[in-house]
Amino acid sequence: MAESITTRINKLRDQIRRHDHLYYVENTPEITDQQYDTLFRELRDLEHKHPDLITPDSPTQRVSGRPLDGFTTVKHAVPMLSMDNTYSPDELRQFDQRVKKLLPGQKIRYMVESKIDGVAITLRYEQGLLTLAATRGDGSQGDDVTANIRTIPSIPLKLTEGETPTVPTSLFDEPTGFPQVLEVRGEVFMTNSQFEKINRIRSQNDEQTFANPRNATAGSLKLLDSRIVAQRSLRFLGYALGEVSQPFAQTHHETLKKLKILSIPVNPTCSAADDIEKVIKICLEWQDRRPELDYQIDGMVIKVDSLDFRTRLGQTARSPRWCIAYKFAAERAQTIVKSIQVQVGKTGALTPVANLEPVQLAGTTVSRASLHNFDELRRKDVREGDTVLVEKAGEIIPQVVEVIIDQRPQSTHTFALPEECPECAGPVLKDEGGVYIRCINPDCPAQLIERLRHFAARGQMDIDGLGIALIEQLVKASLVSSFADIYKLKAEDVASLERMGEKSAANLIEAIEKSKQRPLERVLAGLGILHVGSRAAEVLAQELGTIDALMQAEKEQLENIDEVGPVIAESIYKFCRDSHTRSLIDNLRAAGVQMTGTEKSAEQYSDKLADQSVVVTGSIAGYSREDMNSLIKKHGGRPTASVSKKTDLVVIGENAGSKAEKAQKLGVKTMTPEQFLTFLEQ
Ligand code: IVH
């Protein structure tokens, strides 16, 4: 018995590692996310039942449950050097001359790859197991960030030996083995889309946003609680080696290929160039192609390919002679600050924003730039009327880089910290240094509009048609001054507003009506409680089930909920004990908003497909594949990608291909889309 469980556990681990490799290294996933989750869950459950079988390299062990007290410093076995930089093609030619002078008569091949703008990390594998991950630090010693690095799914906890070696492996005893000690160096970074997502959530929760993906990555790696790091979806790409106990490869090109076989994702933008003019061409091409990548690169790295040549070239005190970075000049533009405006967020946070004389920058017209917070504003001493340099922070959010002091007009003055809310003139609360300033008037109209927008938006109550413009009109016409007022709206009131007709008013009322059925987690996320974003709302709804249970919960009870820390607990507790909140909840209830259950329970239509694996093939008029999959789930089924003997049902649409044939061959039950939809509706 124990034997078969061990076998199953090992098999699941191997499968999960293989799928991680396909997803993160090869970029060619073979199974859906749900199928992956099923494997993962089975493994986690088995390990839960048999804790003695847990090993440190199991895919479930990526996150340690225990926050660290601090980071320890570790000495690098081989120093992590820095690189010489240049911004000009001519200096690349000079670099080439220097290399050739030191290697007379040799033919030099260069490898050119992107310079990823993240955080340099070294990963140490001993006997194939990840034993240490450290930051670069000062180059000779860095911070031990192993616990945080273990949460990054693309970093293997255990090296895989690959199937067929695609490169000569004459240096190895075993064709696909690895050295006993192998240190891989590379960059940990955050994709642009993930960065935007995190900043969106942070600003929704009135938390300070990160200026660019690199800061977000560095900030994440410094977190002491690796459970939070795990949610940041960091990535890794390898590009160099540190200590190796045995020769690994003869060229850089071969190094990357071998790392890939071992499941280490490597820099994909690597190409060979046989002369420096080709190198320059590749660099200039990538400068233009930057937007194709979903992550930030700040230049290209040019490396001598042959490791033997590298040894002969050696290094100076700071950097190797065999490589150089060609940096892209950040796109900057000069413009004038017309005014500095203070915006009020939905929980009252005040943030400074610069209104600019419109200017072209990296393909878009920029007329506003973030000043992040009052500390930044003071540090840069940006004043109305100043000429400033603006830059796209990682080509995403424009920001003011610096003031051109020489061009400052005479009559400017430092921007004064707001003493009152710019929208309602209500009282503000400042933290010690005045970095964060918050309006504390609960009836502040700016907060009201922002809060109503958030409440009605897609991830929350999802009231179709209730966007910012309409909300502004409703507030202005005194038709709405709280969440509950939305539910008191009548079609006639709405129809009388500008640009609204009877039809659109009726549609809005219908959308409002529909939103009453949203589960508790959506309502909670919509209320805009400080620090409670959609994830916290989901956890709370799952744990407590009803709004009444939440309103009555004691602080300790809230703190004991997994993923709810003391800060969130305190914020919810305060919110629930507030008399405004009580009347708000009473009013929502009176209006018919249900406020119970979770997304899952609310969306369950039936269990007609309970535990059945359903494959959809071909196209179905009016339904996307996501629609079909979500429909299957709502009826308790499991949408599955491929047909096998275990498939319970195959729905065959227009132009179906091999899956339909396979279903017939295996004798799996099939339905036309019409039969399927009728079956579900019955
Ligand atoms: S090779 C001797 N390759 O750039 C250093 N570095 O300025 C060998 N970096 O700290 C490093 N992308 O964080 C190399 N493709 C790449 C890189 C890269 C980014 C970073 C790395 C290093 C910094 C040096």
XYZ file of C-alpha atoms and ligand atoms in Angstrom:
706
model
C 0.000 0.000 0.000
C 2.690 2.488 1.136
C 4.629 1.503 -1.945
C 1.810 2.436 -4.293
C 1.257 5.805 -2.599
C 4.962 6.594 -2.910
C 4.824 5.630 -6.564
C 1.775 7.790 -7.165
C 3.369 10.750 -5.360
C 6.559 10.423 -7.400
C 4.595 10.132 -10.581
C 2.579 13.257 -9.779
C 5.737 15.189 -8.919
C 7.361 14.174 -12.192
C 4.257 15.094 -14.153
C 3.974 18.480 -12.443
C 7.651 19.228 -13.043
C 7.282 18.246 -16.664
C 4.288 20.536 -17.106
C 6.108 23.379 -15.297
C 8.943 22.892 -17.747
C 6.617 22.878 -20.755
C 4.869 25.982 -19.513
C 7.750 28.118 -18.279
C 10.738 26.913 -20.273
C 9.353 25.662 -23.569
C 6.321 27.921 -23.686
C 4.225 25.032 -25.024
C 1.792 23.855 -22.338
C 0.119 20.532 -23.048
C -2.641 20.672 -20.461
C -5.099 23.295 -19.286
C -4.632 25.199 -16.040
C -7.478 23.230 -14.520
C -5.865 19.920 -15.399
C -2.660 21.182 -13.852
C -4.529 22.214 -10.705
C -6.082 18.771 -10.464
C -2.646 17.124 -10.476
C -1.340 19.624 -7.969
C -4.283 19.197 -5.659
C -4.011 15.414 -5.711
C -0.336 15.647 -4.765
C -1.005 18.150 -2.004
C -3.788 16.009 -0.546
C -1.653 12.871 -0.618
C 1.217 14.660 1.086
C -1.193 16.065 3.625
C -2.288 12.546 4.499
C 1.283 11.229 4.465
C 3.512 14.024 5.761
C 6.430 11.601 6.147
C 6.593 11.373 2.361
C 7.099 15.126 1.843
C 10.502 16.002 0.372
C 11.975 19.512 0.058
C 12.014 19.336 -3.731
C 8.323 18.494 -4.039
C 6.463 21.094 -6.140
C 4.177 21.664 -3.141
C 7.078 22.885 -1.040
C 7.659 26.092 -2.936
C 6.127 28.264 -0.255
C 7.349 28.145 3.291
C 4.585 28.892 5.760
C 6.812 30.800 8.135
C 7.757 34.444 7.675
C 11.480 35.154 8.073
C 12.933 37.437 10.736
C 15.383 38.933 8.264
C 17.826 37.887 5.568
C 21.229 36.396 6.227
C 24.219 37.432 4.179
C 26.018 34.840 2.075
C 29.357 35.039 0.327
C 29.288 34.215 -3.379
C 31.500 31.281 -4.345
C 32.356 33.168 -7.539
C 31.903 36.967 -7.434
C 28.983 38.464 -9.329
C 30.736 41.079 -11.412
C 29.213 44.048 -13.132
C 29.483 44.954 -16.788
C 30.911 47.821 -18.778
C 28.218 49.949 -20.383
C 27.943 51.924 -23.523
C 25.249 53.835 -25.365
C 27.025 54.122 -28.702
C 27.712 51.772 -31.629
C 31.190 53.284 -31.955
C 32.114 52.134 -28.499
C 30.962 48.658 -29.472
C 33.464 48.778 -32.343
C 36.169 49.806 -29.856
C 35.201 46.880 -27.629
C 35.593 44.556 -30.630
C 39.061 46.039 -31.334
C 40.170 45.416 -27.736
C 38.962 41.813 -27.863
C 40.750 41.163 -31.156
C 43.968 42.715 -29.905
C 44.026 40.304 -26.976
C 43.197 37.320 -29.211
C 45.283 37.979 -32.305
C 44.329 36.084 -35.436
C 41.261 34.475 -33.846
C 37.818 34.437 -35.346
C 35.461 35.818 -32.689
C 31.833 34.894 -32.468
C 29.600 37.043 -30.287
C 26.298 36.178 -28.681
C 23.872 39.066 -28.351
C 21.012 38.863 -25.865
C 18.630 41.197 -24.144
C 19.618 42.876 -20.900
C 16.676 42.156 -18.662
C 15.791 44.943 -16.273
C 15.121 43.020 -13.104
C 17.115 41.769 -10.142
C 20.216 39.584 -10.586
C 20.053 36.325 -8.669
C 22.326 33.325 -8.312
C 20.819 29.860 -7.873
C 22.945 27.094 -6.405
C 22.092 23.472 -7.173
C 23.856 20.691 -5.299
C 23.235 17.162 -6.532
C 20.522 18.680 -8.655
C 18.614 20.235 -5.735
C 18.148 23.971 -5.249
C 20.049 24.704 -2.034
C 20.597 28.448 -2.128
C 19.383 31.545 -3.917
C 21.025 34.896 -3.275
C 20.905 38.455 -4.536
C 23.971 40.087 -6.069
C 24.468 42.466 -3.134
C 27.847 44.164 -3.487
C 29.049 41.459 -5.889
C 30.998 39.473 -3.333
C 28.164 38.879 -0.887
C 24.397 39.125 -1.112
C 21.190 38.257 0.755
C 19.988 34.702 1.104
C 16.538 34.882 -0.508
C 16.030 31.134 -0.950
C 12.581 31.023 0.680
C 11.270 33.711 -1.653
C 12.934 32.308 -4.750
C 11.417 28.889 -4.064
C 7.981 30.385 -4.705
C 8.833 31.195 -8.333
C 7.222 28.443 -10.383
C 9.625 28.695 -13.327
C 12.631 27.930 -11.124
C 13.014 24.160 -10.738
C 13.547 22.982 -7.170
C 15.145 19.929 -8.744
C 16.959 19.830 -12.063
C 15.443 17.493 -14.616
C 17.724 15.470 -16.771
C 15.752 15.955 -19.938
C 14.782 13.321 -22.457
C 17.087 13.372 -25.443
C 20.165 15.512 -25.334
C 20.198 17.885 -28.287
C 23.837 18.857 -27.876
C 27.078 16.858 -27.721
C 27.562 15.715 -24.143
C 31.063 14.312 -24.370
C 32.074 16.057 -21.155
C 29.580 14.129 -19.093
C 29.698 10.674 -17.572
C 25.998 10.340 -18.128
C 24.630 11.821 -21.338
C 22.216 14.163 -19.599
C 23.714 14.452 -16.123
C 24.655 17.656 -14.345
C 27.615 18.758 -12.253
C 27.388 18.093 -8.509
C 27.537 21.832 -7.944
C 25.942 24.083 -10.509
C 25.358 27.782 -9.966
C 23.076 29.472 -12.439
C 22.870 33.226 -12.672
C 20.028 35.137 -14.152
C 17.426 37.780 -13.689
C 14.245 37.661 -11.629
C 11.676 40.030 -13.076
C 7.984 40.812 -13.306
C 6.076 40.923 -16.590
C 4.534 44.238 -17.617
C 1.035 42.804 -17.379
C 1.616 41.456 -13.886
C 3.115 44.801 -12.860
C 0.056 46.639 -14.105
C -2.238 44.194 -12.351
C -0.425 44.562 -9.024
C -0.417 48.333 -9.249
C -4.114 48.341 -10.112
C -4.883 46.286 -7.025
C -2.577 48.395 -4.889
C -4.202 51.607 -5.970
C -7.669 50.106 -5.444
C -6.586 49.306 -1.900
C -5.059 52.757 -1.548
C -1.583 51.302 -1.209
C 1.442 53.019 -2.721
C 2.075 51.854 -6.294
C 5.452 50.668 -7.598
C 7.221 53.010 -10.021
C 8.298 50.241 -12.410
C 8.491 46.443 -12.698
C 12.081 46.363 -11.392
C 11.122 48.124 -8.161
C 8.147 45.809 -7.833
C 10.456 42.791 -8.222
C 13.070 44.092 -5.802
C 10.332 44.990 -3.322
C 8.818 41.512 -3.631
C 12.138 39.729 -3.080
C 12.681 41.749 0.084
C 9.401 40.618 1.624
C 9.850 38.518 4.708
C 6.669 36.538 4.104
C 7.147 34.273 1.128
C 3.400 33.583 0.939
C 3.006 37.127 -0.367
C 5.950 36.700 -2.743
C 4.177 33.660 -4.174
C 1.277 35.881 -5.259
C 3.533 38.258 -7.165
C 4.060 35.860 -10.125
C 7.754 36.562 -10.527
C 9.693 35.045 -13.424
C 13.289 33.983 -13.961
C 15.555 33.742 -16.996
C 19.100 32.401 -16.752
C 22.065 33.833 -18.666
C 25.315 32.855 -16.930
C 27.036 30.376 -14.628
C 28.707 30.821 -11.257
C 30.539 27.963 -9.578
C 30.470 24.628 -11.429
C 32.174 21.538 -10.063
C 32.808 20.078 -13.494
C 33.167 21.654 -16.951
C 29.686 22.263 -18.277
C 29.987 23.528 -21.833
C 32.450 25.074 -24.243
C 30.432 28.025 -25.430
C 27.728 30.332 -24.118
C 25.346 29.003 -26.719
C 25.906 25.452 -25.516
C 25.551 26.552 -21.869
C 22.093 27.952 -22.545
C 21.015 24.836 -24.440
C 22.137 22.586 -21.604
C 20.507 24.712 -18.936
C 17.275 24.468 -20.853
C 17.500 20.670 -20.883
C 17.882 20.782 -17.101
C 14.627 22.809 -16.940
C 16.210 26.186 -16.272
C 14.448 28.821 -18.398
C 17.032 30.808 -20.323
C 17.069 34.155 -22.059
C 15.167 33.463 -25.305
C 16.412 36.541 -27.154
C 19.901 35.248 -27.826
C 21.446 35.327 -31.281
C 24.887 34.796 -32.746
C 26.876 37.393 -34.672
C 30.151 36.756 -36.489
C 31.226 40.365 -36.660
C 30.632 43.588 -34.762
C 28.511 45.187 -37.493
C 26.057 42.313 -37.180
C 26.116 42.830 -33.390
C 25.215 46.498 -33.866
C 22.436 45.594 -36.271
C 20.905 43.180 -33.757
C 21.149 45.792 -30.978
C 19.391 48.435 -33.053
C 16.713 45.988 -34.137
C 15.890 45.078 -30.556
C 15.763 48.711 -29.574
C 12.729 48.979 -31.879
C 11.327 45.555 -31.064
C 11.223 46.175 -27.332
C 7.415 46.469 -27.182
C 7.120 42.860 -28.440
C 8.350 41.582 -25.092
C 6.045 41.554 -22.088
C 8.971 42.435 -19.822
C 11.405 45.268 -19.518
C 14.805 45.222 -21.170
C 17.134 48.181 -20.868
C 19.708 47.193 -23.464
C 21.571 44.284 -25.009
C 24.471 42.272 -23.635
C 27.232 41.310 -26.043
C 29.251 38.274 -24.969
C 32.183 36.412 -26.500
C 30.735 32.956 -27.188
C 33.801 30.779 -26.591
C 34.436 30.104 -22.905
C 38.072 29.390 -23.675
C 38.461 32.853 -25.204
C 36.711 34.317 -22.177
C 39.330 32.799 -19.866
C 42.078 34.218 -22.037
C 40.491 37.680 -21.996
C 40.100 37.674 -18.211
C 38.677 40.546 -16.249
C 39.462 43.900 -14.705
C 38.687 44.537 -11.026
C 35.079 45.418 -11.820
C 34.026 43.601 -14.928
C 34.947 40.911 -17.439
C 36.709 41.906 -20.668
C 34.593 39.492 -22.683
C 31.284 41.273 -22.405
C 29.757 44.704 -22.686
C 26.256 46.110 -22.301
C 24.776 48.289 -25.007
C 22.166 50.311 -23.149
C 19.106 51.813 -24.770
C 18.715 55.457 -23.919
C 15.443 55.746 -21.981
C 12.949 57.711 -23.980
C 12.645 61.079 -22.364
C 11.013 64.304 -23.322
C 11.123 67.838 -22.039
C 7.942 69.702 -21.202
C 6.359 72.210 -18.829
C 4.329 71.516 -15.702
C 1.123 73.459 -16.212
C -0.228 72.638 -12.791
C 0.043 70.172 -9.963
C -3.222 68.598 -9.074
C -4.107 66.575 -6.012
C -6.361 63.603 -6.665
C -8.564 61.905 -4.116
C -8.820 58.114 -4.215
C -11.809 56.072 -3.116
C -10.547 55.625 0.419
C -9.524 59.250 0.632
C -5.813 58.957 -0.211
C -4.474 62.161 -1.746
C -1.931 61.832 -4.564
C -0.120 64.545 -6.515
C -0.261 64.447 -10.325
C 1.465 66.811 -12.764
C -0.586 68.259 -15.633
C 1.835 68.764 -18.491
C 2.066 70.671 -21.716
C 1.297 67.699 -24.047
C 4.455 66.096 -25.454
C 5.232 63.077 -27.679
C 6.961 60.251 -25.814
C 7.603 56.667 -26.962
C 4.734 56.742 -29.409
C 2.057 58.398 -27.257
C 1.087 61.914 -26.238
C 1.733 62.480 -22.582
C -0.169 65.175 -20.745
C -0.102 63.886 -17.188
C 2.603 62.313 -15.088
C 2.550 60.604 -11.748
C 4.369 62.204 -8.853
C 3.641 59.115 -6.702
C 3.470 60.752 -3.274
C 4.282 63.967 -1.461
C 7.679 62.708 -0.407
C 8.703 62.228 -4.054
C 7.242 65.579 -4.936
C 9.271 67.305 -2.230
C 12.464 65.409 -3.068
C 12.288 66.408 -6.718
C 10.930 69.847 -5.792
C 8.664 69.935 -8.829
C 6.900 73.296 -9.094
C 4.118 74.643 -11.267
C 5.761 76.383 -14.245
C 8.898 74.212 -14.114
C 10.435 72.654 -17.198
C 10.853 68.967 -16.482
C 12.140 65.796 -18.069
C 9.526 63.078 -18.305
C 10.274 59.435 -18.899
C 8.125 56.411 -19.329
C 8.952 54.322 -16.298
C 9.687 51.053 -17.969
C 7.709 52.493 -20.853
C 4.517 52.245 -18.889
C 3.557 55.142 -16.663
C 5.031 58.503 -17.514
C 6.810 60.101 -14.623
C 8.716 63.265 -13.894
C 12.425 62.412 -13.756
C 13.871 65.757 -12.820
C 13.422 69.480 -12.932
C 15.629 71.501 -15.268
C 16.564 74.092 -12.681
C 18.221 76.498 -15.168
C 14.894 76.945 -16.834
C 12.878 77.632 -13.689
C 10.912 80.883 -13.982
C 11.408 83.404 -11.201
C 8.063 83.423 -9.526
C 7.697 79.712 -8.644
C 7.238 78.338 -5.164
C 7.440 74.913 -3.577
C 4.210 73.024 -3.715
C 2.509 73.280 -0.338
C 1.216 70.101 1.250
C -2.573 70.109 1.211
C -4.041 71.210 4.519
C -7.529 70.201 3.461
C -9.158 67.918 0.905
C -9.038 69.591 -2.538
C -12.484 68.199 -3.351
C -14.577 68.742 -0.240
C -12.359 71.040 1.843
C -12.808 68.476 4.596
C -10.165 67.590 7.187
C -7.119 65.544 6.186
C -4.970 63.175 8.194
C -1.208 63.132 7.571
C 1.248 60.464 8.548
C 4.430 61.600 10.269
C 6.403 62.853 7.292
C 3.370 63.946 5.321
C 4.124 61.257 2.719
C 0.596 59.936 2.877
C -2.279 62.314 3.309
C -5.873 61.140 3.503
C -9.214 62.917 3.447
C -11.256 61.686 6.388
C -14.608 63.171 5.479
C -16.829 60.131 4.808
C -19.159 62.279 2.699
C -16.435 63.637 0.408
C -17.983 63.713 -3.114
C -14.686 62.794 -4.845
C -14.499 59.692 -2.752
C -18.157 59.073 -3.348
C -17.830 59.078 -7.151
C -14.687 56.956 -7.041
C -16.292 54.544 -4.581
C -19.484 54.242 -6.595
C -17.435 53.594 -9.742
C -15.531 50.856 -7.959
C -18.707 49.359 -6.480
C -20.424 49.156 -9.887
C -17.339 47.984 -11.795
C -16.847 44.580 -13.359
C -14.952 42.720 -10.632
C -17.464 43.876 -8.010
C -21.231 44.358 -8.526
C -20.769 44.381 -12.299
C -23.607 46.786 -13.100
C -23.526 47.039 -16.858
C -23.849 50.624 -18.101
C -23.100 52.295 -14.768
C -19.796 53.960 -15.657
C -18.069 57.069 -14.410
C -19.937 59.554 -16.644
C -23.359 58.335 -15.547
C -22.279 58.180 -11.902
C -21.150 61.789 -12.081
C -24.543 62.784 -13.476
C -26.414 60.803 -10.833
C -24.394 62.346 -8.008
C -24.765 65.834 -9.472
C -28.529 65.400 -9.785
C -28.578 64.276 -6.116
C -30.131 60.987 -7.165
C -27.354 58.922 -5.615
C -25.294 59.661 -2.530
C -24.622 56.145 -1.243
C -24.341 52.574 -2.541
C -27.878 51.824 -1.397
C -29.273 54.768 -3.415
C -28.347 52.905 -6.605
C -31.036 50.378 -5.734
C -33.670 53.092 -5.232
C -33.271 54.483 -8.762
C -36.348 54.500 -10.958
C -36.323 54.273 -14.738
C -38.019 57.710 -15.023
C -35.261 59.389 -12.957
C -32.551 57.895 -15.087
C -34.334 58.573 -18.397
C -34.517 62.281 -17.564
C -30.718 62.592 -17.451
C -28.751 63.971 -20.379
C -27.818 61.456 -23.072
C -30.124 58.844 -21.514
C -33.272 57.530 -23.133
C -36.035 55.205 -22.000
C -34.363 52.155 -23.454
C -30.977 52.791 -21.816
C -32.689 53.655 -18.537
C -34.625 50.377 -18.625
C -31.412 48.467 -19.378
C -29.679 50.099 -16.449
C -32.492 49.255 -14.046
C -32.369 45.660 -15.252
C -28.575 45.533 -14.727
C -29.001 46.972 -11.216
C -31.671 44.374 -10.476
C -29.351 41.602 -11.646
C -26.532 42.817 -9.441
C -28.589 42.092 -6.323
C -27.711 38.439 -6.801
C -23.940 38.990 -6.609
C -22.392 36.809 -3.918
C -20.982 38.180 -0.681
C -17.389 38.268 -1.898
C -18.272 40.687 -4.700
C -20.234 42.931 -2.357
C -17.342 42.975 0.119
C -14.839 43.814 -2.589
C -17.191 46.549 -3.800
C -17.573 48.270 -0.441
C -14.007 49.573 -0.701
C -12.942 48.625 2.817
C -9.349 49.761 3.344
C -6.937 46.862 2.525
C -9.752 44.546 1.405
C -9.259 43.724 -2.260
C -10.900 40.905 -4.181
C -8.698 38.152 -2.733
C -9.312 39.127 0.894
C -13.025 39.443 0.105
C -13.063 35.933 -1.359
C -11.361 34.455 1.695
C -13.715 36.259 4.076
C -16.807 35.178 2.166
C -15.621 31.588 2.087
C -14.886 31.576 5.778
C -17.892 33.522 7.105
C -20.569 32.959 4.476
C -22.883 35.851 5.392
C -22.625 39.583 5.976
C -24.112 39.143 9.461
C -21.348 36.750 10.466
C -18.818 39.298 9.242
C -20.462 42.198 11.056
C -20.387 40.266 14.318
C -16.898 38.801 13.975
C -14.377 39.632 16.694
C -10.947 40.890 15.705
C -9.213 37.692 16.843
C -11.608 35.599 14.807
C -10.759 37.628 11.702
C -7.030 37.429 12.361
C -7.257 33.671 12.584
C -8.522 33.384 9.033
C -5.820 32.192 6.681
C -4.474 35.043 4.523
C -6.063 37.697 6.759
C -3.331 39.455 8.719
C -3.723 41.883 11.633
C -3.837 44.943 9.349
C -6.742 43.617 7.280
C -8.488 42.312 10.405
C -8.225 45.706 12.128
C -9.545 47.496 9.053
C -12.571 45.190 8.681
C -13.305 45.280 12.370
C -13.320 49.078 12.416
C -15.460 49.174 9.296
C -18.038 46.748 10.693
C -18.334 48.512 14.053
C -18.946 51.877 12.428
C -22.519 53.130 12.682
C -22.509 54.312 9.038
C -21.661 50.787 7.975
C -24.546 49.310 9.929
C -27.072 51.571 8.276
C -25.472 51.011 4.865
C -25.792 47.242 5.246
C -29.383 47.557 6.503
C -30.236 49.712 3.495
C -28.636 47.291 1.034
C -30.509 44.420 2.619
C -33.773 46.334 2.476
C -33.128 46.975 -1.209
C -32.840 43.226 -1.814
C -29.066 42.791 -2.179
C -28.476 39.238 -1.023
C -24.914 39.358 0.423
C -24.373 35.649 1.005
C -22.275 32.857 -0.398
C -19.257 32.840 -2.649
C -18.742 33.054 -6.376
C -18.606 29.288 -6.599
C -21.824 28.654 -4.707
C -23.621 31.494 -6.500
C -22.618 30.369 -9.909
C -23.523 26.745 -9.497
C -26.553 26.209 -11.722
C -26.953 22.468 -11.276
C -24.971 19.301 -10.775
C -26.097 17.657 -14.004
C -22.473 17.160 -15.032
C -21.151 16.368 -11.557
C -17.613 14.970 -11.826
C -17.953 14.383 -15.543
C -15.141 15.208 -17.859
C -16.481 17.041 -20.905
C -14.602 17.851 -24.103
C -15.884 20.516 -26.485
C -14.633 20.408 -30.060
C -15.382 22.510 -33.127
C -17.128 25.860 -33.039
C -20.507 26.542 -31.467
C -22.474 29.576 -32.629
C -22.819 32.200 -29.905
C -20.431 30.550 -27.473
C -16.691 31.044 -27.109
C -14.627 28.171 -25.709
C -14.421 30.063 -22.399
C -18.225 30.387 -22.328
C -18.611 26.646 -22.871
C -16.015 25.796 -20.248
C -17.615 28.081 -17.733
C -21.036 26.587 -18.491
C -19.680 23.077 -17.933
C -18.205 24.141 -14.602
C -21.420 25.813 -13.515
C -23.157 22.477 -13.960
C -20.515 20.696 -11.908
C -18.475 19.265 -14.787
C -14.804 19.373 -15.671
C -13.897 20.934 -19.039
C -11.106 18.834 -20.525
C -8.874 19.452 -23.521
C -8.267 16.007 -24.948
C -10.408 12.930 -25.542
C -9.488 9.687 -23.830
C -11.238 6.582 -22.542
C -11.907 8.505 -19.332
C -13.847 11.254 -21.118
C -17.546 11.155 -20.231
C -18.930 13.361 -22.972
C -17.801 15.077 -26.165
C -19.809 18.009 -27.537
C -19.212 18.207 -31.297
C -19.671 21.585 -32.964
C -19.064 22.852 -36.521
C -15.861 21.845 -38.322
C -14.773 19.471 -35.582
C -11.615 17.515 -36.332
C -9.765 14.581 -34.875
C -11.301 14.802 -31.420
C -14.734 13.921 -32.820
C -13.250 10.936 -34.658
C -11.408 9.810 -31.574
C -14.592 10.008 -29.494
C -16.391 7.815 -31.993
C -13.503 5.354 -32.101
C -13.358 5.049 -28.313
C -17.125 4.843 -28.048
C -17.369 7.951 -25.850
C -20.814 9.515 -25.606
C -21.281 12.514 -27.924
C -23.865 15.295 -28.297
C -24.552 18.083 -30.748
C -24.415 21.571 -29.208
C -28.227 21.802 -29.409
C -28.686 18.497 -27.561
C -26.164 19.593 -24.948
C -27.754 22.985 -24.292
C -31.267 21.492 -24.159
C -30.024 18.867 -21.715
C -28.611 21.579 -19.446
C -31.712 23.714 -19.636
C -34.141 20.954 -18.754
S 25.625 38.544 -18.035
C 29.625 39.923 -15.683
N 23.406 38.749 -19.276
O 23.048 43.242 -15.919
C 28.181 39.973 -15.630
N 23.699 40.105 -17.340
O 25.024 45.376 -15.468
C 27.595 38.883 -16.464
N 21.720 41.460 -16.787
O 24.007 42.366 -12.705
C 26.169 39.085 -16.526
N 20.460 40.758 -18.438
O 21.709 41.700 -13.450
C 24.118 39.186 -18.233
N 21.444 38.758 -20.490
C 22.155 39.196 -19.459
C 21.656 40.145 -18.543
C 22.460 40.582 -17.494
C 20.527 41.541 -17.372
C 22.102 42.267 -15.609
C 22.656 41.510 -14.471
C 23.926 42.213 -14.074
C 23.788 43.516 -14.761
C 25.145 44.066 -15.086
